[in-house]
Tab-separated table of C-alpha atoms in Angstrom:
chain	number	residue	atom	x	y	z
I	1300	MET	CA	-27.842	-19.569	3.028
I	1301	THR	CA	-27.707	-18.480	6.616
I	1302	ASP	CA	-26.502	-21.847	7.888
I	1303	ARG	CA	-23.276	-21.434	5.925
I	1304	ALA	CA	-21.707	-19.135	8.486
I	1305	LEU	CA	-19.029	-18.924	11.124
I	1306	ALA	CA	-19.728	-17.256	14.467
I	1307	VAL	CA	-16.700	-15.670	16.126
I	1308	VAL	CA	-16.575	-16.624	19.808
I	1309	ARG	CA	-13.091	-15.291	20.602
I	1310	ALA	CA	-11.643	-12.877	18.069
I	1311	GLY	CA	-8.109	-12.987	19.504
I	1312	ALA	CA	-5.562	-10.182	19.454
I	1313	LEU	CA	-6.092	-9.366	15.778
I	1314	THR	CA	-7.874	-11.660	13.363
I	1315	THR	CA	-8.656	-10.443	9.866
I	1316	VAL	CA	-10.136	-11.813	6.660
I	1317	GLN	CA	-7.471	-12.104	3.964
I	1318	ASP	CA	-7.178	-13.285	0.394
I	1319	GLN	CA	-4.675	-12.374	-2.307
I	1320	GLY	CA	-5.408	-8.669	-1.878
I	1321	ARG	CA	-6.351	-5.923	-4.307
I	1322	PRO	CA	-3.314	-5.095	-6.442
I	1323	GLY	CA	-3.730	-2.744	-9.388
I	1324	HIS	CA	-5.204	0.233	-7.524
I	1325	ALA	CA	-2.036	1.789	-6.073
I	1326	HIS	CA	-2.473	4.839	-8.311
I	1327	LEU	CA	-5.688	5.604	-6.384
I	1328	GLY	CA	-3.956	5.294	-3.015
I	1329	VAL	CA	-5.291	1.783	-2.399
I	1330	PRO	CA	-2.805	-0.596	-0.722
I	1331	ARG	CA	-2.503	-4.125	-2.079
I	1332	SER	CA	-3.285	-5.807	1.259
I	1333	GLY	CA	-3.746	-9.620	1.320
I	1334	ALA	CA	-2.387	-12.454	3.473
I	1335	LEU	CA	1.088	-11.607	4.779
I	1336	ASP	CA	2.248	-15.228	4.647
I	1337	ALA	CA	0.692	-15.888	1.255
I	1338	PRO	CA	2.103	-19.423	0.801
I	1339	ALA	CA	0.638	-20.478	4.168
I	1340	ALA	CA	-2.769	-19.051	3.225
I	1341	ALA	CA	-2.632	-20.810	-0.148
I	1342	LEU	CA	-1.699	-24.081	1.548
I	1343	ALA	CA	-4.626	-23.824	3.969
I	1344	ASN	CA	-6.931	-23.332	1.001
I	1345	ARG	CA	-5.500	-26.328	-0.837
I	1346	LEU	CA	-5.940	-28.499	2.257
I	1347	VAL	CA	-9.703	-27.861	2.271
I	1348	GLY	CA	-10.116	-27.988	-1.511
I	1349	ASN	CA	-10.532	-24.230	-2.016
I	1350	PRO	CA	-9.086	-22.246	-4.894
I	1351	VAL	CA	-6.015	-20.364	-3.672
I	1352	GLU	CA	-7.811	-17.043	-3.970
I	1353	ALA	CA	-10.468	-17.971	-1.384
I	1354	ALA	CA	-10.593	-15.756	1.692
I	1355	VAL	CA	-9.190	-17.181	4.950
I	1356	LEU	CA	-8.709	-15.920	8.503
I	1357	GLU	CA	-5.320	-14.531	9.528
I	1358	THR	CA	-4.731	-14.633	13.286
I	1359	THR	CA	-2.065	-12.793	15.279
I	1360	LEU	CA	-0.131	-14.534	18.077
I	1361	ASN	CA	-3.016	-15.895	20.137
I	1362	GLY	CA	-5.355	-17.458	17.583
I	1363	CYS	CA	-9.137	-17.270	17.732
I	1364	THR	CA	-12.211	-19.398	18.440
I	1365	VAL	CA	-15.079	-19.867	16.004
I	1366	ARG	CA	-18.273	-21.903	15.821
I	1367	PRO	CA	-19.565	-23.014	12.417
I	1368	ARG	CA	-23.341	-23.228	12.024
I	1369	SER	CA	-23.064	-26.238	9.734
I	1370	VAL	CA	-20.530	-28.987	9.352
I	1371	VAL	CA	-17.393	-27.632	7.670
I	1372	THR	CA	-13.915	-28.750	6.740
I	1373	VAL	CA	-11.160	-26.456	7.968
I	1374	ALA	CA	-7.365	-26.371	7.949
I	1375	VAL	CA	-4.928	-24.337	10.022
I	1376	THR	CA	-1.477	-23.435	8.670
I	1377	GLY	CA	1.118	-20.705	9.118
I	1378	ALA	CA	2.278	-20.308	12.698
I	1379	PRO	CA	2.093	-23.769	14.368
I	1380	CYS	CA	-0.429	-23.819	17.198
I	1381	PRO	CA	-2.701	-26.177	19.123
I	1382	VAL	CA	-6.012	-26.832	17.376
I	1383	THR	CA	-9.039	-28.261	19.157
I	1384	VAL	CA	-12.523	-29.180	17.985
I	1385	GLY	CA	-15.116	-29.417	20.724
I	1386	GLY	CA	-12.260	-29.452	23.224
I	1387	ARG	CA	-10.489	-32.404	21.587
I	1388	PRO	CA	-7.082	-32.065	19.966
I	1389	ALA	CA	-7.146	-31.885	16.182
I	1390	PRO	CA	-4.259	-31.757	13.722
I	1391	TRP	CA	-2.555	-28.563	12.593
I	1392	GLY	CA	-1.668	-28.452	8.895
I	1393	ALA	CA	-4.296	-30.990	7.817
I	1394	PRO	CA	-7.980	-31.006	6.901
I	1395	VAL	CA	-10.221	-31.193	9.971
I	1396	ARG	CA	-13.972	-31.808	10.051
I	1397	VAL	CA	-15.864	-29.540	12.459
I	1398	PRO	CA	-19.460	-30.557	13.271
I	1399	ALA	CA	-22.228	-27.938	13.225
I	1400	GLY	CA	-22.157	-25.930	16.440
I	1401	ALA	CA	-18.832	-27.307	17.663
I	1402	LEU	CA	-16.146	-24.928	18.914
I	1403	LEU	CA	-13.031	-24.711	16.781
I	1404	ASP	CA	-10.208	-23.233	18.811
I	1405	ILE	CA	-7.005	-22.026	17.223
I	1406	GLY	CA	-4.599	-21.656	20.124
I	1407	PRO	CA	-1.618	-19.382	20.713
I	1408	ALA	CA	1.227	-19.666	18.201
I	1409	ARG	CA	3.980	-21.966	19.453
I	1410	ALA	CA	6.323	-20.229	17.055
I	1411	GLY	CA	5.737	-17.526	14.487
I	1412	VAL	CA	3.033	-14.882	14.515
I	1413	ARG	CA	0.211	-15.568	12.073
I	1414	SER	CA	-1.878	-18.706	11.668
I	1415	TYR	CA	-4.240	-19.132	8.716
I	1416	VAL	CA	-7.632	-20.766	8.984
I	1417	ALA	CA	-9.214	-21.893	5.734
I	1418	VAL	CA	-12.815	-23.092	5.674
I	1419	ALA	CA	-14.118	-25.105	2.736
I	1420	GLY	CA	-16.089	-22.687	0.559
I	1421	GLY	CA	-14.103	-19.709	1.799
I	1422	VAL	CA	-15.127	-16.710	3.883
I	1423	ALA	CA	-17.765	-15.008	1.734
I	1424	VAL	CA	-17.910	-11.413	2.967
I	1425	ASP	CA	-18.629	-8.870	0.225
I	1426	PRO	CA	-15.532	-8.080	-1.819
I	1427	VAL	CA	-14.265	-4.507	-2.114
I	1428	LEU	CA	-12.433	-3.719	-5.368
I	1429	GLY	CA	-12.274	-7.440	-6.062
I	1430	SER	CA	-10.853	-8.496	-2.709
I	1431	ARG	CA	-12.187	-9.565	0.703
I	1432	SER	CA	-8.989	-8.566	2.493
I	1433	THR	CA	-9.020	-6.324	5.538
I	1434	ASP	CA	-6.682	-3.420	4.904
I	1435	LEU	CA	-5.613	-1.948	8.220
I	1436	LEU	CA	-4.028	1.149	6.679
I	1437	SER	CA	-6.945	2.429	4.655
I	1438	GLY	CA	-9.837	0.615	6.338
I	1439	LEU	CA	-11.023	-1.132	3.175
I	1440	GLY	CA	-12.575	-4.572	3.456
I	1441	PRO	CA	-14.272	-6.078	6.506
I	1442	PRO	CA	-13.199	-4.716	9.892
I	1443	PRO	CA	-11.016	-6.958	12.087
I	1444	LEU	CA	-13.103	-9.662	13.744
I	1445	THR	CA	-14.719	-8.959	17.084
I	1446	ASP	CA	-16.400	-11.377	19.469
I	1447	GLY	CA	-19.841	-12.060	18.065
I	1448	THR	CA	-18.992	-11.323	14.409
I	1449	VAL	CA	-20.811	-13.731	12.067
I	1450	LEU	CA	-19.008	-14.425	8.802
I	1451	PRO	CA	-20.854	-15.862	5.790
I	1452	LEU	CA	-19.227	-18.888	4.142
I	1453	GLY	CA	-19.235	-19.857	0.491
I	1454	ARG	CA	-20.219	-23.264	-0.784
I	1455	PRO	CA	-17.403	-25.699	-1.534
I	1456	ASP	CA	-17.391	-26.246	-5.281
I	1457	GLY	CA	-15.801	-29.654	-4.954
I	1458	VAL	CA	-13.709	-29.367	-8.092
I	1459	HIS	CA	-10.403	-28.468	-6.479
I	1460	THR	CA	-8.114	-31.287	-5.490
I	1461	ARG	CA	-7.435	-31.579	-1.818
I	1462	VAL	CA	-3.996	-32.289	-0.521
I	1463	ASP	CA	-3.570	-34.087	2.777
I	1464	VAL	CA	-0.379	-33.048	4.470
I	1465	VAL	CA	2.214	-30.743	2.993
I	1466	PRO	CA	5.594	-29.862	4.480
I	1467	HIS	CA	5.881	-26.241	5.464
I	1468	PRO	CA	8.944	-24.335	6.621
I	1469	GLY	CA	8.894	-23.491	10.305
I	1470	PRO	CA	9.163	-19.893	11.459
I	1471	PRO	CA	12.719	-18.575	11.399
I	1472	SER	CA	14.915	-18.249	14.502
I	1473	GLU	CA	16.863	-15.666	12.522
I	1474	LEU	CA	15.262	-13.674	9.734
I	1475	VAL	CA	17.528	-13.317	6.705
I	1476	LEU	CA	16.196	-10.842	4.187
I	1477	ARG	CA	17.879	-10.653	0.806
I	1478	VAL	CA	17.822	-7.078	-0.475
I	1479	THR	CA	18.797	-5.316	-3.674
I	1480	PRO	CA	20.013	-1.734	-3.144
I	1481	GLY	CA	18.032	1.246	-4.344
I	1482	PRO	CA	16.192	3.140	-5.534
I	1483	ARG	CA	17.432	5.761	-3.026
I	1484	ASP	CA	20.618	4.157	-1.704
I	1485	ASP	CA	22.425	7.282	-2.911
I	1486	TRP	CA	20.617	9.227	-0.176
I	1487	PHE	CA	22.688	7.330	2.404
I	1488	THR	CA	26.336	7.310	3.383
I	1489	ALA	CA	28.536	4.407	2.277
I	1490	SER	CA	28.811	3.414	5.917
I	1491	ALA	CA	25.009	3.258	6.167
I	1492	LEU	CA	24.976	0.626	3.408
I	1493	ARG	CA	27.675	-1.338	5.248
I	1494	THR	CA	25.696	-1.040	8.462
I	1495	LEU	CA	22.574	-2.345	6.744
I	1496	ALA	CA	24.527	-5.299	5.321
I	1497	THR	CA	26.441	-6.195	8.473
I	1498	GLY	CA	24.459	-4.879	11.425
I	1499	THR	CA	22.221	-7.040	13.547
I	1500	TYR	CA	18.704	-5.795	13.793
I	1501	ARG	CA	15.811	-7.184	15.739
I	1502	VAL	CA	12.130	-7.276	14.898
I	1503	SER	CA	10.457	-4.470	16.819
I	1504	SER	CA	7.228	-5.017	18.716
I	1505	ALA	CA	5.839	-2.022	16.785
I	1506	SER	CA	5.647	-4.206	13.643
I	1507	ASN	CA	2.262	-4.741	12.040
I	1508	ARG	CA	0.653	-5.587	8.697
I	1509	ILE	CA	1.877	-2.271	7.312
I	1510	GLY	CA	5.534	-2.782	8.052
I	1511	LEU	CA	8.139	-4.882	9.822
I	1512	ARG	CA	9.865	-2.370	12.057
I	1513	THR	CA	13.347	-3.004	13.353
I	1514	ASP	CA	15.499	-2.031	16.298
I	1515	GLY	CA	19.210	-1.708	15.644
I	1516	PRO	CA	21.884	0.618	14.340
I	1517	SER	CA	20.633	3.811	12.759
I	1518	LEU	CA	21.311	4.369	9.036
I	1519	GLU	CA	22.918	7.724	8.350
I	1520	ARG	CA	21.743	9.841	5.456
I	1521	ALA	CA	24.122	11.560	3.081
I	1522	VAL	CA	21.374	13.770	1.670
I	1523	SER	CA	19.326	15.856	4.049
I	1524	GLY	CA	16.091	17.503	3.074
I	1525	GLU	CA	12.844	16.063	1.909
I	1526	LEU	CA	12.217	13.535	-0.794
I	1527	PRO	CA	9.067	14.348	-2.754
I	1528	SER	CA	6.533	11.548	-2.216
I	1529	GLU	CA	7.053	8.655	-4.587
I	1530	GLY	CA	5.503	5.270	-5.282
I	1531	MET	CA	6.354	2.445	-2.879
I	1532	VAL	CA	6.621	-1.304	-3.549
I	1533	LEU	CA	6.015	-4.334	-1.358
I	1534	GLY	CA	9.253	-5.147	0.457
I	1535	ALA	CA	10.626	-1.603	0.259
I	1536	VAL	CA	13.097	-0.905	3.086
I	1537	GLN	CA	12.115	2.618	3.999
I	1538	VAL	CA	14.250	4.615	6.406
I	1539	PRO	CA	12.348	7.154	8.516
I	1540	PRO	CA	14.135	10.006	10.338
I	1541	ASP	CA	15.093	7.748	13.287
I	1542	GLY	CA	17.300	5.787	10.854
I	1543	ARG	CA	15.819	2.357	11.672
I	1544	PRO	CA	14.750	0.436	8.566
I	1545	VAL	CA	11.092	-0.506	8.090
I	1546	VAL	CA	10.209	-3.290	5.633
I	1547	PHE	CA	6.910	-2.572	3.905
I	1548	LEU	CA	4.394	-5.420	4.117
I	1549	ALA	CA	1.007	-5.889	2.396
I	1550	ASP	CA	-0.875	-2.925	3.932
I	1551	HIS	CA	1.919	-0.444	3.139
I	1552	PRO	CA	1.083	3.068	1.914
I	1553	THR	CA	1.198	3.367	-1.874
I	1554	THR	CA	3.378	6.488	-1.780
I	1555	GLY	CA	5.872	7.728	0.772
I	1556	GLY	CA	8.343	10.479	1.381
I	1557	TYR	CA	11.154	8.678	3.206
I	1558	PRO	CA	13.953	7.246	1.085
I	1559	VAL	CA	14.009	3.533	0.267
I	1560	ILE	CA	17.550	2.228	0.674
I	1561	ALA	CA	16.834	-1.280	-0.661
I	1562	VAL	CA	14.047	-3.716	-1.523
I	1563	VAL	CA	13.530	-7.170	0.025
I	1564	ARG	CA	13.005	-10.083	-2.358
I	1565	GLY	CA	9.381	-11.168	-2.458
I	1566	ALA	CA	10.304	-14.760	-1.614
I	1567	ASP	CA	11.621	-13.631	1.800
I	1568	LEU	CA	8.521	-11.714	2.882
I	1569	PRO	CA	6.457	-14.690	4.166
I	1570	ALA	CA	9.204	-15.368	6.716
I	1571	ALA	CA	9.121	-11.686	7.703
I	1572	ALA	CA	5.408	-12.104	8.415
I	1573	GLN	CA	6.191	-14.876	10.893
I	1574	ALA	CA	9.115	-13.293	12.748
I	1575	VAL	CA	8.146	-12.569	16.360
I	1576	PRO	CA	9.353	-9.367	18.034
I	1577	GLY	CA	12.956	-9.784	19.154
I	1578	THR	CA	13.898	-12.103	16.272
I	1579	PRO	CA	17.351	-11.187	14.896
I	1580	VAL	CA	17.199	-9.758	11.364
I	1581	ARG	CA	20.039	-9.739	8.851
I	1582	PHE	CA	19.834	-7.877	5.580
I	1583	MET	CA	21.854	-9.704	2.935
I	1584	VAL	CA	22.721	-7.513	-0.029
I	1585	VAL	CA	22.375	-9.465	-3.276
I	1586	ARG	CA	22.821	-8.596	-6.905
I	1587	ARG	CA	19.810	-7.653	-8.890
I	1588	ARG	CA	18.662	-10.495	-11.119
L	375	MET	CA	21.739	-8.744	-22.346
L	376	LYS	CA	23.753	-5.663	-21.656
L	377	ALA	CA	26.671	-5.834	-19.257
L	378	VAL	CA	25.746	-4.747	-15.778
L	379	PRO	CA	27.848	-2.008	-14.229
L	380	ALA	CA	29.782	-3.285	-11.257
L	381	ALA	CA	29.084	-2.774	-7.572
L	382	HIS	CA	25.848	-0.927	-7.055
L	383	ASP	CA	23.859	-1.717	-10.115
L	384	THR	CA	21.492	1.083	-9.136
L	385	GLN	CA	23.983	3.021	-11.217
L	386	ALA	CA	22.328	1.330	-14.194
L	387	SER	CA	20.035	4.302	-14.227
L	388	ALA	CA	19.249	5.491	-17.693
L	389	ALA	CA	19.692	9.224	-17.883
L	390	THR	CA	18.314	11.413	-20.595
L	391	GLY	CA	17.123	14.986	-20.449
L	392	GLY	CA	16.803	14.785	-16.674
L	393	THR	CA	15.042	11.420	-16.824
L	394	ARG	CA	16.476	8.616	-14.709
L	395	ALA	CA	15.110	5.082	-14.474
L	396	LEU	CA	16.044	3.630	-11.089
L	397	PRO	CA	15.668	-0.113	-10.508
L	398	VAL	CA	13.425	-0.995	-7.535
L	399	GLY	CA	13.840	-4.604	-6.432
L	400	ASP	CA	13.570	-7.186	-9.208
L	401	HIS	CA	10.275	-6.208	-10.825
L	402	ALA	CA	9.893	-2.445	-10.620
L	403	LEU	CA	11.330	0.751	-11.988
L	404	LEU	CA	11.132	4.264	-10.561
L	405	VAL	CA	11.313	6.793	-13.382
L	406	GLU	CA	12.419	10.165	-12.119
L	407	VAL	CA	11.845	13.340	-14.136
L	408	SER	CA	12.594	16.996	-13.587
L	409	SER	CA	9.158	18.523	-13.077
L	410	VAL	CA	5.525	17.871	-12.229
L	411	ALA	CA	4.627	18.576	-15.872
L	412	ALA	CA	7.185	16.018	-17.080
L	413	ALA	CA	5.802	13.447	-14.628
L	414	GLN	CA	2.289	14.075	-15.961
L	415	ALA	CA	3.460	13.720	-19.564
L	416	LEU	CA	5.358	10.519	-18.783
L	417	HIS	CA	2.381	9.112	-16.888
L	418	ALA	CA	0.070	9.817	-19.828
L	419	GLU	CA	2.520	8.165	-22.230
L	420	LEU	CA	2.870	5.091	-19.993
L	421	LEU	CA	-0.917	4.712	-19.808
L	422	ARG	CA	-1.135	5.083	-23.589
L	423	ARG	CA	1.483	2.385	-24.129
L	424	ARG	CA	-0.169	0.043	-21.633
L	425	ALA	CA	-3.555	0.562	-23.318
L	426	GLU	CA	-2.128	-0.222	-26.767
L	427	GLY	CA	-0.419	-3.329	-25.349
L	428	SER	CA	3.211	-2.363	-25.846
L	429	LEU	CA	3.820	-2.051	-22.105
L	430	SER	CA	2.872	-4.578	-19.442
L	431	ALA	CA	2.833	-3.238	-15.876
L	432	ALA	CA	0.633	-4.241	-12.929
L	433	GLU	CA	0.855	-0.799	-11.340
L	434	ILE	CA	1.629	2.624	-12.792
L	435	VAL	CA	1.877	5.030	-9.871
L	436	PRO	CA	2.583	8.679	-10.597
L	437	ALA	CA	3.897	10.957	-7.862
L	438	ALA	CA	5.407	14.419	-7.575
L	439	ARG	CA	8.552	13.882	-9.662
L	440	THR	CA	8.355	10.202	-10.471
L	441	VAL	CA	6.304	7.420	-11.969
L	442	LEU	CA	6.646	3.963	-10.407
L	443	LEU	CA	6.159	0.943	-12.649
L	444	ASP	CA	5.585	-2.270	-10.695
L	445	GLY	CA	5.033	-5.818	-11.859
L	446	LEU	CA	7.395	-5.562	-14.830
L	447	GLU	CA	8.773	-8.665	-16.497
L	448	ASP	CA	12.025	-7.072	-17.590
L	449	PRO	CA	12.659	-3.753	-15.845
L	450	ARG	CA	16.238	-3.628	-17.070
L	451	ARG	CA	15.217	-3.704	-20.703
L	452	LEU	CA	12.606	-1.006	-20.142
L	453	ALA	CA	15.218	1.140	-18.358
L	454	GLU	CA	17.375	0.870	-21.452
L	455	GLN	CA	14.551	1.685	-23.843
L	456	LEU	CA	12.969	4.571	-21.931
L	457	PRO	CA	15.592	7.159	-22.910
L	458	GLY	CA	14.723	6.618	-26.569
L	459	TRP	CA	11.044	7.316	-26.080
L	460	GLU	CA	9.465	10.373	-27.612
L	461	ILE	CA	7.156	11.712	-24.937
L	462	PRO	CA	4.735	14.356	-26.192
L	463	PRO	CA	4.105	17.221	-23.773
L	464	HIS	CA	0.994	16.661	-21.755
L	465	THR	CA	-2.115	18.301	-23.114
L	466	ALA	CA	-5.331	18.671	-21.213
L	467	ARG	CA	-7.712	15.877	-22.023
L	468	ALA	CA	-10.904	16.547	-23.875
L	469	GLU	CA	-13.171	15.506	-21.020
L	470	GLU	CA	-15.006	18.073	-18.989
L	471	ALA	CA	-13.516	19.030	-15.657
L	472	ILE	CA	-15.218	17.560	-12.583
L	473	GLU	CA	-16.857	20.312	-10.551
L	474	ILE	CA	-16.542	20.117	-6.790
L	475	PRO	CA	-18.869	22.462	-4.878
L	476	VAL	CA	-17.111	24.101	-1.936
L	477	ARG	CA	-18.248	26.164	1.005
L	478	TYR	CA	-15.184	28.294	1.693
L	479	ASP	CA	-15.627	28.176	5.458
L	480	GLY	CA	-12.458	26.397	6.620
L	481	PRO	CA	-10.863	27.249	9.973
L	482	ASP	CA	-7.569	28.172	8.271
L	483	LEU	CA	-9.062	30.599	5.736
L	484	ALA	CA	-7.686	33.627	7.606
L	485	ASP	CA	-4.215	32.078	7.887
L	486	VAL	CA	-4.191	31.269	4.178
L	487	ALA	CA	-5.337	34.809	3.339
L	488	ALA	CA	-2.453	36.144	5.447
L	489	LEU	CA	0.036	33.827	3.707
L	490	TRP	CA	-1.291	34.936	0.323
L	491	ALA	CA	-1.332	38.573	1.471
L	492	VAL	CA	-4.911	39.062	0.270
L	493	PRO	CA	-8.136	39.893	2.107
L	494	GLU	CA	-9.902	36.775	3.374
L	495	HIS	CA	-12.872	37.191	1.037
L	496	GLU	CA	-10.569	36.936	-1.995
L	497	VAL	CA	-9.349	33.419	-1.146
L	498	PRO	CA	-12.444	31.673	-2.593
L	499	ALA	CA	-12.236	33.730	-5.793
L	500	ILE	CA	-8.546	32.957	-6.311
L	501	HIS	CA	-8.922	29.284	-5.480
L	502	SER	CA	-12.023	28.725	-7.611
L	503	ALA	CA	-10.556	30.578	-10.591
L	504	ALA	CA	-7.819	27.993	-11.084
L	505	GLU	CA	-8.224	24.829	-13.119
L	506	PHE	CA	-6.767	21.886	-11.267
L	507	ARG	CA	-5.466	18.523	-12.327
L	508	VAL	CA	-4.917	15.449	-10.164
L	509	ALA	CA	-1.135	15.059	-10.252
L	510	PHE	CA	-1.238	11.869	-8.211
L	511	CYS	CA	-3.107	10.056	-5.431
L	512	GLY	CA	-1.948	8.674	-2.116
L	513	PHE	CA	-2.276	9.072	1.647
L	514	ALA	CA	-5.737	7.446	1.579
L	515	PRO	CA	-7.945	5.827	-1.078
L	516	GLY	CA	-9.401	8.650	-3.153
L	517	PHE	CA	-7.094	11.381	-1.858
L	518	GLY	CA	-5.760	13.335	-4.830
L	519	TYR	CA	-2.894	15.815	-4.906
L	520	LEU	CA	-4.236	18.559	-7.172
L	521	THR	CA	-2.018	21.098	-8.884
L	522	GLY	CA	-3.188	24.252	-10.633
L	523	LEU	CA	-2.662	27.220	-8.330
L	524	PRO	CA	0.159	29.572	-9.367
L	525	ALA	CA	3.351	28.990	-7.371
L	526	ARG	CA	2.947	32.228	-5.413
L	527	TYR	CA	0.037	30.611	-3.582
L	528	ASP	CA	2.085	27.710	-2.156
L	529	VAL	CA	1.521	27.422	1.596
L	530	PRO	CA	3.325	25.430	4.297
L	531	ARG	CA	1.641	22.674	6.277
L	532	ARG	CA	0.394	23.665	9.697
L	533	ALA	CA	3.062	23.528	12.399
L	534	THR	CA	0.861	21.236	14.470
L	535	PRO	CA	-1.204	18.691	12.535
L	536	ARG	CA	-4.811	18.188	13.576
L	537	THR	CA	-5.652	14.804	15.071
L	538	ALA	CA	-8.928	14.734	13.126
L	539	VAL	CA	-9.717	16.550	9.901
L	540	PRO	CA	-13.388	16.083	8.922
L	541	ALA	CA	-14.285	14.224	5.723
L	542	GLY	CA	-14.917	16.627	2.851
L	543	SER	CA	-12.380	19.193	4.049
L	544	VAL	CA	-10.797	21.107	1.174
L	545	ALA	CA	-7.224	21.853	2.092
L	546	LEU	CA	-3.917	23.298	0.892
L	547	ALA	CA	-0.291	22.254	1.449
L	548	GLY	CA	2.745	23.163	-0.616
L	549	PRO	CA	1.618	23.446	-4.241
L	550	TYR	CA	-1.300	21.078	-3.696
L	551	THR	CA	-5.007	21.208	-3.030
L	552	GLY	CA	-6.597	18.078	-1.567
L	553	VAL	CA	-9.987	16.919	-0.329
L	554	TYR	CA	-10.081	14.541	2.628
L	555	PRO	CA	-12.136	11.472	1.557
L	556	ARG	CA	-12.766	10.549	5.193
L	557	SER	CA	-11.945	11.859	8.624
L	558	SER	CA	-8.258	11.433	9.368
L	559	PRO	CA	-5.342	13.198	11.023
L	560	GLY	CA	-3.844	15.887	8.829
L	561	GLY	CA	-1.615	18.930	8.717
L	562	TRP	CA	-3.014	20.728	5.683
L	563	GLN	CA	-4.544	24.219	5.787
L	564	LEU	CA	-8.338	23.843	5.743
L	565	ILE	CA	-10.060	26.394	3.534
L	566	GLY	CA	-13.466	24.835	2.956
L	567	THR	CA	-15.782	21.852	2.912
L	568	THR	CA	-17.579	19.891	0.224
L	569	ASP	CA	-20.404	17.380	0.185
L	570	ALA	CA	-18.873	15.634	-2.831
L	571	VAL	CA	-18.191	11.942	-2.144
L	572	LEU	CA	-14.535	11.420	-2.950
L	573	TRP	CA	-14.508	7.700	-2.333
L	574	ASP	CA	-17.301	5.134	-2.376
L	575	HIS	CA	-16.165	1.583	-2.933
L	576	ALA	CA	-19.707	0.567	-3.916
L	577	ARG	CA	-19.549	3.055	-6.804
L	578	VAL	CA	-17.857	2.466	-10.162
L	579	PRO	CA	-15.379	4.062	-10.276
L	580	ALA	CA	-14.867	4.173	-6.515
L	581	ALA	CA	-12.591	7.199	-6.691
L	582	LEU	CA	-13.979	10.546	-7.862
L	583	LEU	CA	-10.427	11.684	-8.553
L	584	ALA	CA	-7.806	9.647	-10.405
L	585	PRO	CA	-4.424	10.829	-11.693
L	586	GLY	CA	-5.039	13.113	-14.673
L	587	THR	CA	-8.610	14.092	-13.710
L	588	ARG	CA	-9.328	17.797	-14.289
L	589	VAL	CA	-11.102	19.579	-11.446
L	590	ARG	CA	-12.766	22.910	-10.774
L	591	PHE	CA	-13.865	24.094	-7.349
L	592	VAL	CA	-17.194	25.927	-7.440
L	593	PRO	CA	-18.051	28.232	-4.523
L	594	VAL	CA	-21.471	27.565	-2.967
L	595	GLY	CA	-23.396	29.292	-0.198
L	596	CYS	CA	-21.919	32.339	1.433
L	597	SER	CA	-19.460	32.597	4.242
């Protein structure tokens, strides 16, 4: 129905539709994509009674403003930010009722990078390969929102239990990423591995949904020459020719030709999604489980 | 559970006949082999085992010399077992090859002819005589790296990549032939164009080319 829709009034710096992504197609060159801070997206869905796989909005730094055409329940999680409905303050991290035609404003992040906006019923754009996620690397899924975009909404099915308020870890002041070495740690000098484990890096402003880029000491290679392209995993710490590690996030390429010195544990990637440029990064080498 | 070698447990790589299984994080394994043919044979065997249910992996991603297995429950155990596998040499599948019509009118045709040391008009004949196979995909959804040309026809990438290569461009780089599914930057040598739709996410399957697909390029028109 056309009244189940959300009109985008202010798209913000970068707001995309995200769900749990489209894993299983890497062999065709299709990135997994999906919400970068997956627990925050799942929490937003639970707060409005959606299944966790429902599509939400992922904002970047300065939020967005939308206007639902019918009354909806929404919840904002992820990066903490001011939330207003019709100009009046509304809670962050809790279900909020937005009347038909009222402006819902998700303000700039007070900390962190990405806020998640779940709407009861979910964002119902057409799925591509089973997912509604915007993939910025390959261009699959809906394009990033622009002012004036109208997004269809699904109908709440009413069977999922709502939660009211759930504690959520705040964005990190220092990003600690546990890594297991390999598969190409033998392409680097022993001192490069020490540098990775002990050096202080900072989140680079060139970071995006494809990768968390870092500024810091360069990692020296022991093997020169080219690595034939090989499959890449989420969390891979790839080292391009400038020697500065890049942590692959959800929109990462499925194959790559720069050596991967280590892989970040999946549990640490949501924090990586919320680390603002300049945040100190430490790579902590841990034993493989 | 087998004892884990000390220090860098990446040394837990299982080596046999040039095959190494390198751990990747906690849930993946990168299996490295000695040749493109061995990678194709391993890939086929992995798909066979997944289809029969004896292997559970969320992603099986072949590449030039490797196959990545992601979403494994127990990568360490698989790394131990892999060396004992009997992997039959890859044989061409029974299916017909996909035919891709090509107008051999690319802007780099003369450069490729020079690199091959043949007259320009022989490039289409040489290229279309080969039977190709998709060794792996990557770079963009639907972009396949096709092998099949004899090694003497390997060509380097262009010194300066183009900022925009049109969709449907048929191109060469190293040992590979590729077809650009959509307009994108690229450094491959462009030898022709096709109207074939390499990727259409509304189609099932979305990708015309998947790893293992056999391909023939069929010259059309005259240039």
